[in-house]
Tab-separated table of C-alpha atoms in Angstrom:
chain	number	residue	atom	x	y	z
S	6	UNK	CA	-9.574	0.557	-27.449
S	7	UNK	CA	-8.794	3.300	-25.097
S	8	UNK	CA	-5.653	2.363	-22.761
S	9	UNK	CA	-7.536	3.747	-19.849
S	10	UNK	CA	-11.067	2.180	-19.600
S	11	UNK	CA	-12.929	3.642	-16.586
S	12	UNK	CA	-16.622	2.214	-16.124
S	13	UNK	CA	-19.593	3.434	-13.546
S	14	UNK	CA	-20.747	0.446	-10.733
S	15	UNK	CA	-23.105	2.990	-8.808
S	16	UNK	CA	-21.039	5.229	-6.826
S	17	UNK	CA	-17.767	3.220	-7.572
S	18	UNK	CA	-15.435	4.077	-10.171
S	19	UNK	CA	-13.615	1.249	-11.708
S	20	UNK	CA	-10.282	2.785	-13.841
S	21	UNK	CA	-7.887	-0.023	-15.577
S	22	UNK	CA	-5.076	0.498	-17.149
S	23	UNK	CA	-5.576	-1.539	-20.925
S	24	UNK	CA	-2.386	-2.130	-22.488
S	25	UNK	CA	-2.035	-5.448	-21.409
S	26	UNK	CA	0.441	-6.550	-24.398
S	27	UNK	CA	2.585	-3.605	-23.115
S	28	UNK	CA	2.042	-4.949	-18.807
S	29	UNK	CA	0.096	-1.621	-19.119
S	30	UNK	CA	3.421	0.547	-19.085
S	31	UNK	CA	2.635	4.214	-19.210
S	32	UNK	CA	2.784	6.714	-22.215
S	33	UNK	CA	2.589	10.190	-21.126
S	34	UNK	CA	-0.667	10.567	-23.034
S	35	UNK	CA	-1.878	7.757	-20.026
S	36	UNK	CA	-0.418	10.371	-17.414
S	37	UNK	CA	-2.483	12.746	-18.687
S	38	UNK	CA	-5.149	11.284	-19.605
S	39	UNK	CA	-5.502	9.589	-15.532
S	40	UNK	CA	-4.877	13.036	-14.175
S	41	UNK	CA	-8.214	14.160	-15.854
S	42	UNK	CA	-9.818	10.761	-14.568
S	43	UNK	CA	-9.203	11.354	-11.274
S	44	UNK	CA	-9.337	15.411	-11.070
S	45	UNK	CA	-12.987	14.885	-12.469
S	46	UNK	CA	-13.403	12.267	-10.302
S	47	UNK	CA	-12.802	14.065	-7.217
S	48	UNK	CA	-15.529	16.630	-8.391
S	49	UNK	CA	-18.106	14.530	-8.769
S	50	UNK	CA	-20.487	13.802	-5.936
S	51	UNK	CA	-21.900	10.961	-7.584
S	52	UNK	CA	-17.845	9.192	-7.832
S	53	UNK	CA	-18.053	8.116	-3.479
S	54	UNK	CA	-14.646	5.986	-4.449
S	55	UNK	CA	-11.956	4.654	-7.107
S	56	UNK	CA	-11.030	0.736	-7.853
S	57	UNK	CA	-7.800	1.042	-10.289
S	58	UNK	CA	-6.435	-2.052	-11.553
S	59	UNK	CA	-4.756	-3.331	-14.635
S	60	UNK	CA	-5.812	-5.656	-17.693
S	61	UNK	CA	-4.161	-8.601	-18.126
S	62	UNK	CA	-1.314	-10.664	-16.308
S	63	UNK	CA	0.211	-7.009	-14.848
S	64	UNK	CA	-0.905	-4.316	-12.878
S	65	UNK	CA	1.662	-1.838	-14.192
S	66	UNK	CA	5.136	-1.693	-15.712
S	67	UNK	CA	6.695	1.568	-14.616
S	68	UNK	CA	7.257	4.149	-18.173
S	69	UNK	CA	7.081	3.084	-21.735
S	70	UNK	CA	10.170	3.578	-22.109
S	71	UNK	CA	10.438	4.161	-25.918
S	72	UNK	CA	7.180	7.206	-25.375
S	73	UNK	CA	9.727	8.099	-22.033
S	74	UNK	CA	12.911	8.730	-24.533
S	75	UNK	CA	10.841	11.036	-26.737
S	76	UNK	CA	8.773	12.701	-24.042
S	77	UNK	CA	11.200	12.671	-21.309
S	78	UNK	CA	9.450	14.981	-18.530
S	79	UNK	CA	10.446	18.381	-17.532
S	80	UNK	CA	11.502	19.997	-14.639
S	81	UNK	CA	7.568	21.767	-13.894
S	82	UNK	CA	4.619	20.627	-15.672
S	83	UNK	CA	4.594	17.375	-17.339
S	84	UNK	CA	2.296	14.897	-17.835
S	85	UNK	CA	3.895	13.118	-14.645
S	86	UNK	CA	3.399	15.970	-12.695
S	87	UNK	CA	-0.139	16.623	-13.568
S	88	UNK	CA	-0.674	13.208	-12.359
S	89	UNK	CA	1.524	13.543	-9.179
S	90	UNK	CA	-1.068	16.662	-8.464
S	91	UNK	CA	-4.238	15.038	-9.734
S	92	UNK	CA	-3.198	12.233	-6.749
S	93	UNK	CA	-2.414	14.563	-3.720
S	94	UNK	CA	-5.691	16.609	-4.021
S	95	UNK	CA	-7.731	13.626	-4.560
S	96	UNK	CA	-9.918	13.335	-1.079
S	97	UNK	CA	-11.787	10.567	-1.737
S	98	UNK	CA	-10.945	6.551	-1.137
S	99	UNK	CA	-8.445	5.180	-4.262
S	100	UNK	CA	-8.412	1.719	-3.881
S	101	UNK	CA	-5.831	-0.596	-5.912
S	102	UNK	CA	-6.295	-3.976	-7.036
S	103	UNK	CA	-2.893	-5.085	-7.961
S	104	UNK	CA	-1.434	-8.411	-9.646
S	105	UNK	CA	1.836	-9.309	-11.831
S	106	UNK	CA	4.302	-6.479	-12.620
S	107	UNK	CA	4.092	-3.637	-10.377
S	108	UNK	CA	7.840	-1.357	-11.645
S	109	UNK	CA	8.953	1.727	-11.088
S	110	UNK	CA	6.126	4.204	-11.656
S	111	UNK	CA	3.691	1.040	-10.813
S	112	UNK	CA	4.922	0.987	-7.069
S	113	UNK	CA	5.761	4.344	-6.780
S	114	UNK	CA	2.307	5.339	-8.405
S	115	UNK	CA	0.319	2.796	-5.252
S	116	UNK	CA	1.775	4.961	-2.125
S	117	UNK	CA	-1.317	7.677	-3.132
S	118	UNK	CA	-3.862	5.212	-2.382
S	119	UNK	CA	-5.969	4.534	0.712
S	120	UNK	CA	-6.142	0.535	0.113
S	121	UNK	CA	-4.105	-1.823	-1.491
S	122	UNK	CA	-4.557	-5.183	-2.543
S	123	UNK	CA	-1.469	-7.594	-3.571
S	124	UNK	CA	-2.208	-10.888	-5.254
S	125	UNK	CA	0.514	-13.624	-4.546
S	126	UNK	CA	1.076	-12.526	-8.656
S	127	UNK	CA	2.299	-8.830	-7.671
S	128	UNK	CA	6.196	-8.421	-8.007
S	129	UNK	CA	7.070	-5.012	-7.141
S	130	UNK	CA	10.211	-3.187	-7.752
S	131	UNK	CA	11.669	0.384	-7.862
S	132	UNK	CA	14.424	-0.319	-10.354
S	133	UNK	CA	15.518	3.850	-10.434
S	134	UNK	CA	19.047	3.045	-9.033
S	135	UNK	CA	19.278	0.516	-12.186
S	136	UNK	CA	18.369	2.865	-14.840
S	137	UNK	CA	20.431	6.092	-13.202
S	138	UNK	CA	17.669	8.070	-12.678
S	139	UNK	CA	15.620	9.277	-8.594
S	140	UNK	CA	12.909	7.758	-7.180
S	141	UNK	CA	9.258	9.564	-8.720
S	142	UNK	CA	5.890	10.203	-7.218
S	143	UNK	CA	7.117	11.710	-4.063
S	144	UNK	CA	8.080	7.888	-3.255
S	145	UNK	CA	11.464	9.536	-0.864
S	146	UNK	CA	9.270	10.661	0.900
S	147	UNK	CA	5.993	8.349	1.125
S	148	UNK	CA	7.936	5.201	1.022
S	149	UNK	CA	9.802	5.554	4.062
S	150	UNK	CA	6.564	7.213	6.257
S	151	UNK	CA	4.807	3.392	5.043
S	152	UNK	CA	7.301	1.247	5.651
S	153	UNK	CA	10.221	2.928	7.952
S	154	UNK	CA	13.715	4.028	6.658
S	155	UNK	CA	15.357	1.262	6.679
S	156	UNK	CA	13.645	-0.784	4.667
S	157	UNK	CA	12.638	1.392	2.517
S	158	UNK	CA	16.511	2.544	2.056
S	159	UNK	CA	16.888	-0.859	1.010
S	160	UNK	CA	13.850	-1.468	-1.200
S	161	UNK	CA	14.793	2.475	-2.626
S	162	UNK	CA	19.235	1.816	-3.181
S	163	UNK	CA	19.109	-1.755	-3.963
S	164	UNK	CA	16.484	-1.787	-6.527
S	165	UNK	CA	15.892	-5.277	-6.030
S	166	UNK	CA	12.516	-6.566	-6.408
S	167	UNK	CA	10.070	-7.793	-3.447
S	168	UNK	CA	6.890	-9.619	-3.239
S	169	UNK	CA	3.140	-8.167	-1.328
S	170	UNK	CA	5.095	-9.469	2.077
S	171	UNK	CA	9.184	-9.400	1.577
S	172	UNK	CA	10.175	-12.804	3.001
S	173	UNK	CA	12.549	-11.108	5.651
S	174	UNK	CA	9.859	-9.121	7.152
S	175	UNK	CA	7.458	-12.248	7.169
S	176	UNK	CA	9.944	-14.033	8.904
S	177	UNK	CA	10.161	-11.264	11.883
S	178	UNK	CA	6.488	-11.290	11.963
S	179	UNK	CA	6.385	-15.263	12.132
S	180	UNK	CA	8.794	-15.028	15.238
S	181	UNK	CA	6.545	-12.073	16.881
S	182	UNK	CA	4.004	-13.439	16.243
S	183	UNK	CA	5.174	-17.133	18.072
S	184	UNK	CA	6.644	-14.833	20.893
S	185	UNK	CA	3.723	-13.083	21.536
S	186	UNK	CA	1.509	-15.850	21.361
S	187	UNK	CA	3.568	-17.478	24.266
S	188	UNK	CA	3.193	-14.821	26.003
S	189	UNK	CA	-0.512	-13.802	25.666
S	190	UNK	CA	-1.724	-17.745	26.793
S	191	UNK	CA	0.618	-17.552	29.600
S	192	UNK	CA	-0.394	-14.237	30.872
S	193	UNK	CA	-4.494	-15.060	29.969
S	194	UNK	CA	-3.749	-17.507	33.227
S	195	UNK	CA	-2.559	-15.443	35.451
S	196	UNK	CA	-4.221	-13.676	38.498
S	197	UNK	CA	-4.073	-9.971	37.068
S	198	UNK	CA	-6.046	-11.221	33.521
S	199	UNK	CA	-8.668	-13.667	35.831
S	200	UNK	CA	-9.444	-10.390	37.814
S	201	UNK	CA	-9.753	-8.121	35.111
S	202	UNK	CA	-12.077	-10.551	33.483
S	203	UNK	CA	-14.344	-11.009	36.044
S	204	UNK	CA	-14.249	-7.256	37.199
S	205	UNK	CA	-15.061	-6.703	33.288
S	206	UNK	CA	-18.291	-9.448	33.252
S	207	UNK	CA	-19.237	-7.656	36.691
S	208	UNK	CA	-19.004	-4.371	35.547
S	209	UNK	CA	-16.547	-2.877	38.282
S	210	UNK	CA	-12.959	-1.549	38.265
S	211	UNK	CA	-10.963	-4.602	38.739
S	212	UNK	CA	-8.946	-4.551	42.163
S	213	UNK	CA	-5.324	-6.351	41.566
S	214	UNK	CA	-4.310	-5.822	45.137
S	215	UNK	CA	-6.178	-9.048	45.429
S	216	UNK	CA	-3.455	-10.629	43.450
S	217	UNK	CA	-0.917	-8.787	45.044
S	218	UNK	CA	1.627	-11.910	46.783
S	219	UNK	CA	2.810	-10.862	50.579
S	220	UNK	CA	6.624	-10.257	50.911
S	221	UNK	CA	7.326	-13.687	52.339
S	222	UNK	CA	9.143	-13.517	56.064
S	223	UNK	CA	12.317	-14.865	57.411
């Protein structure tokens, strides 16, 4: 069976990486094939969106190391560069459904997607520093743009695995939610809020001068 399987369902093109025994690791031939599929979909009026996922228990484990050593990409044109260009030029919604391992290119390729839905089993990692190489697929630009410079530097420079919502970030969100909820519950009972909500129902502009307290007299 082909290493990449496609199927049309109405106007949606489904793309499945199909090397489950290799955790869908990418070969040079797969880069070329995927670029061709995306380029064709970009020019197909019957394709309105693309859904991309992996077979088996992983999304994509990055490069197939054996194939990578035999066919290392050079500067300029290469199978990887061809896919990068296909991503950049693809102007239709690209949605990824991710589970299991998403390693190296399996993470950085996702930064070109419009939507990424990651299951609880997903483990992302950009281990380029561990392999004595540098980030790929424009991730030195796209990752900071998505999550900020500090977090991007941590994930890229340390090469540590992370899940769909990195734990420290989850705790920050929980703390922010608690603070926001406390402030919101107090503010929504304020005279200003009552005036604003009443004015909305009465279809008039709020008059906040009604809620201004007169200064205390000595």
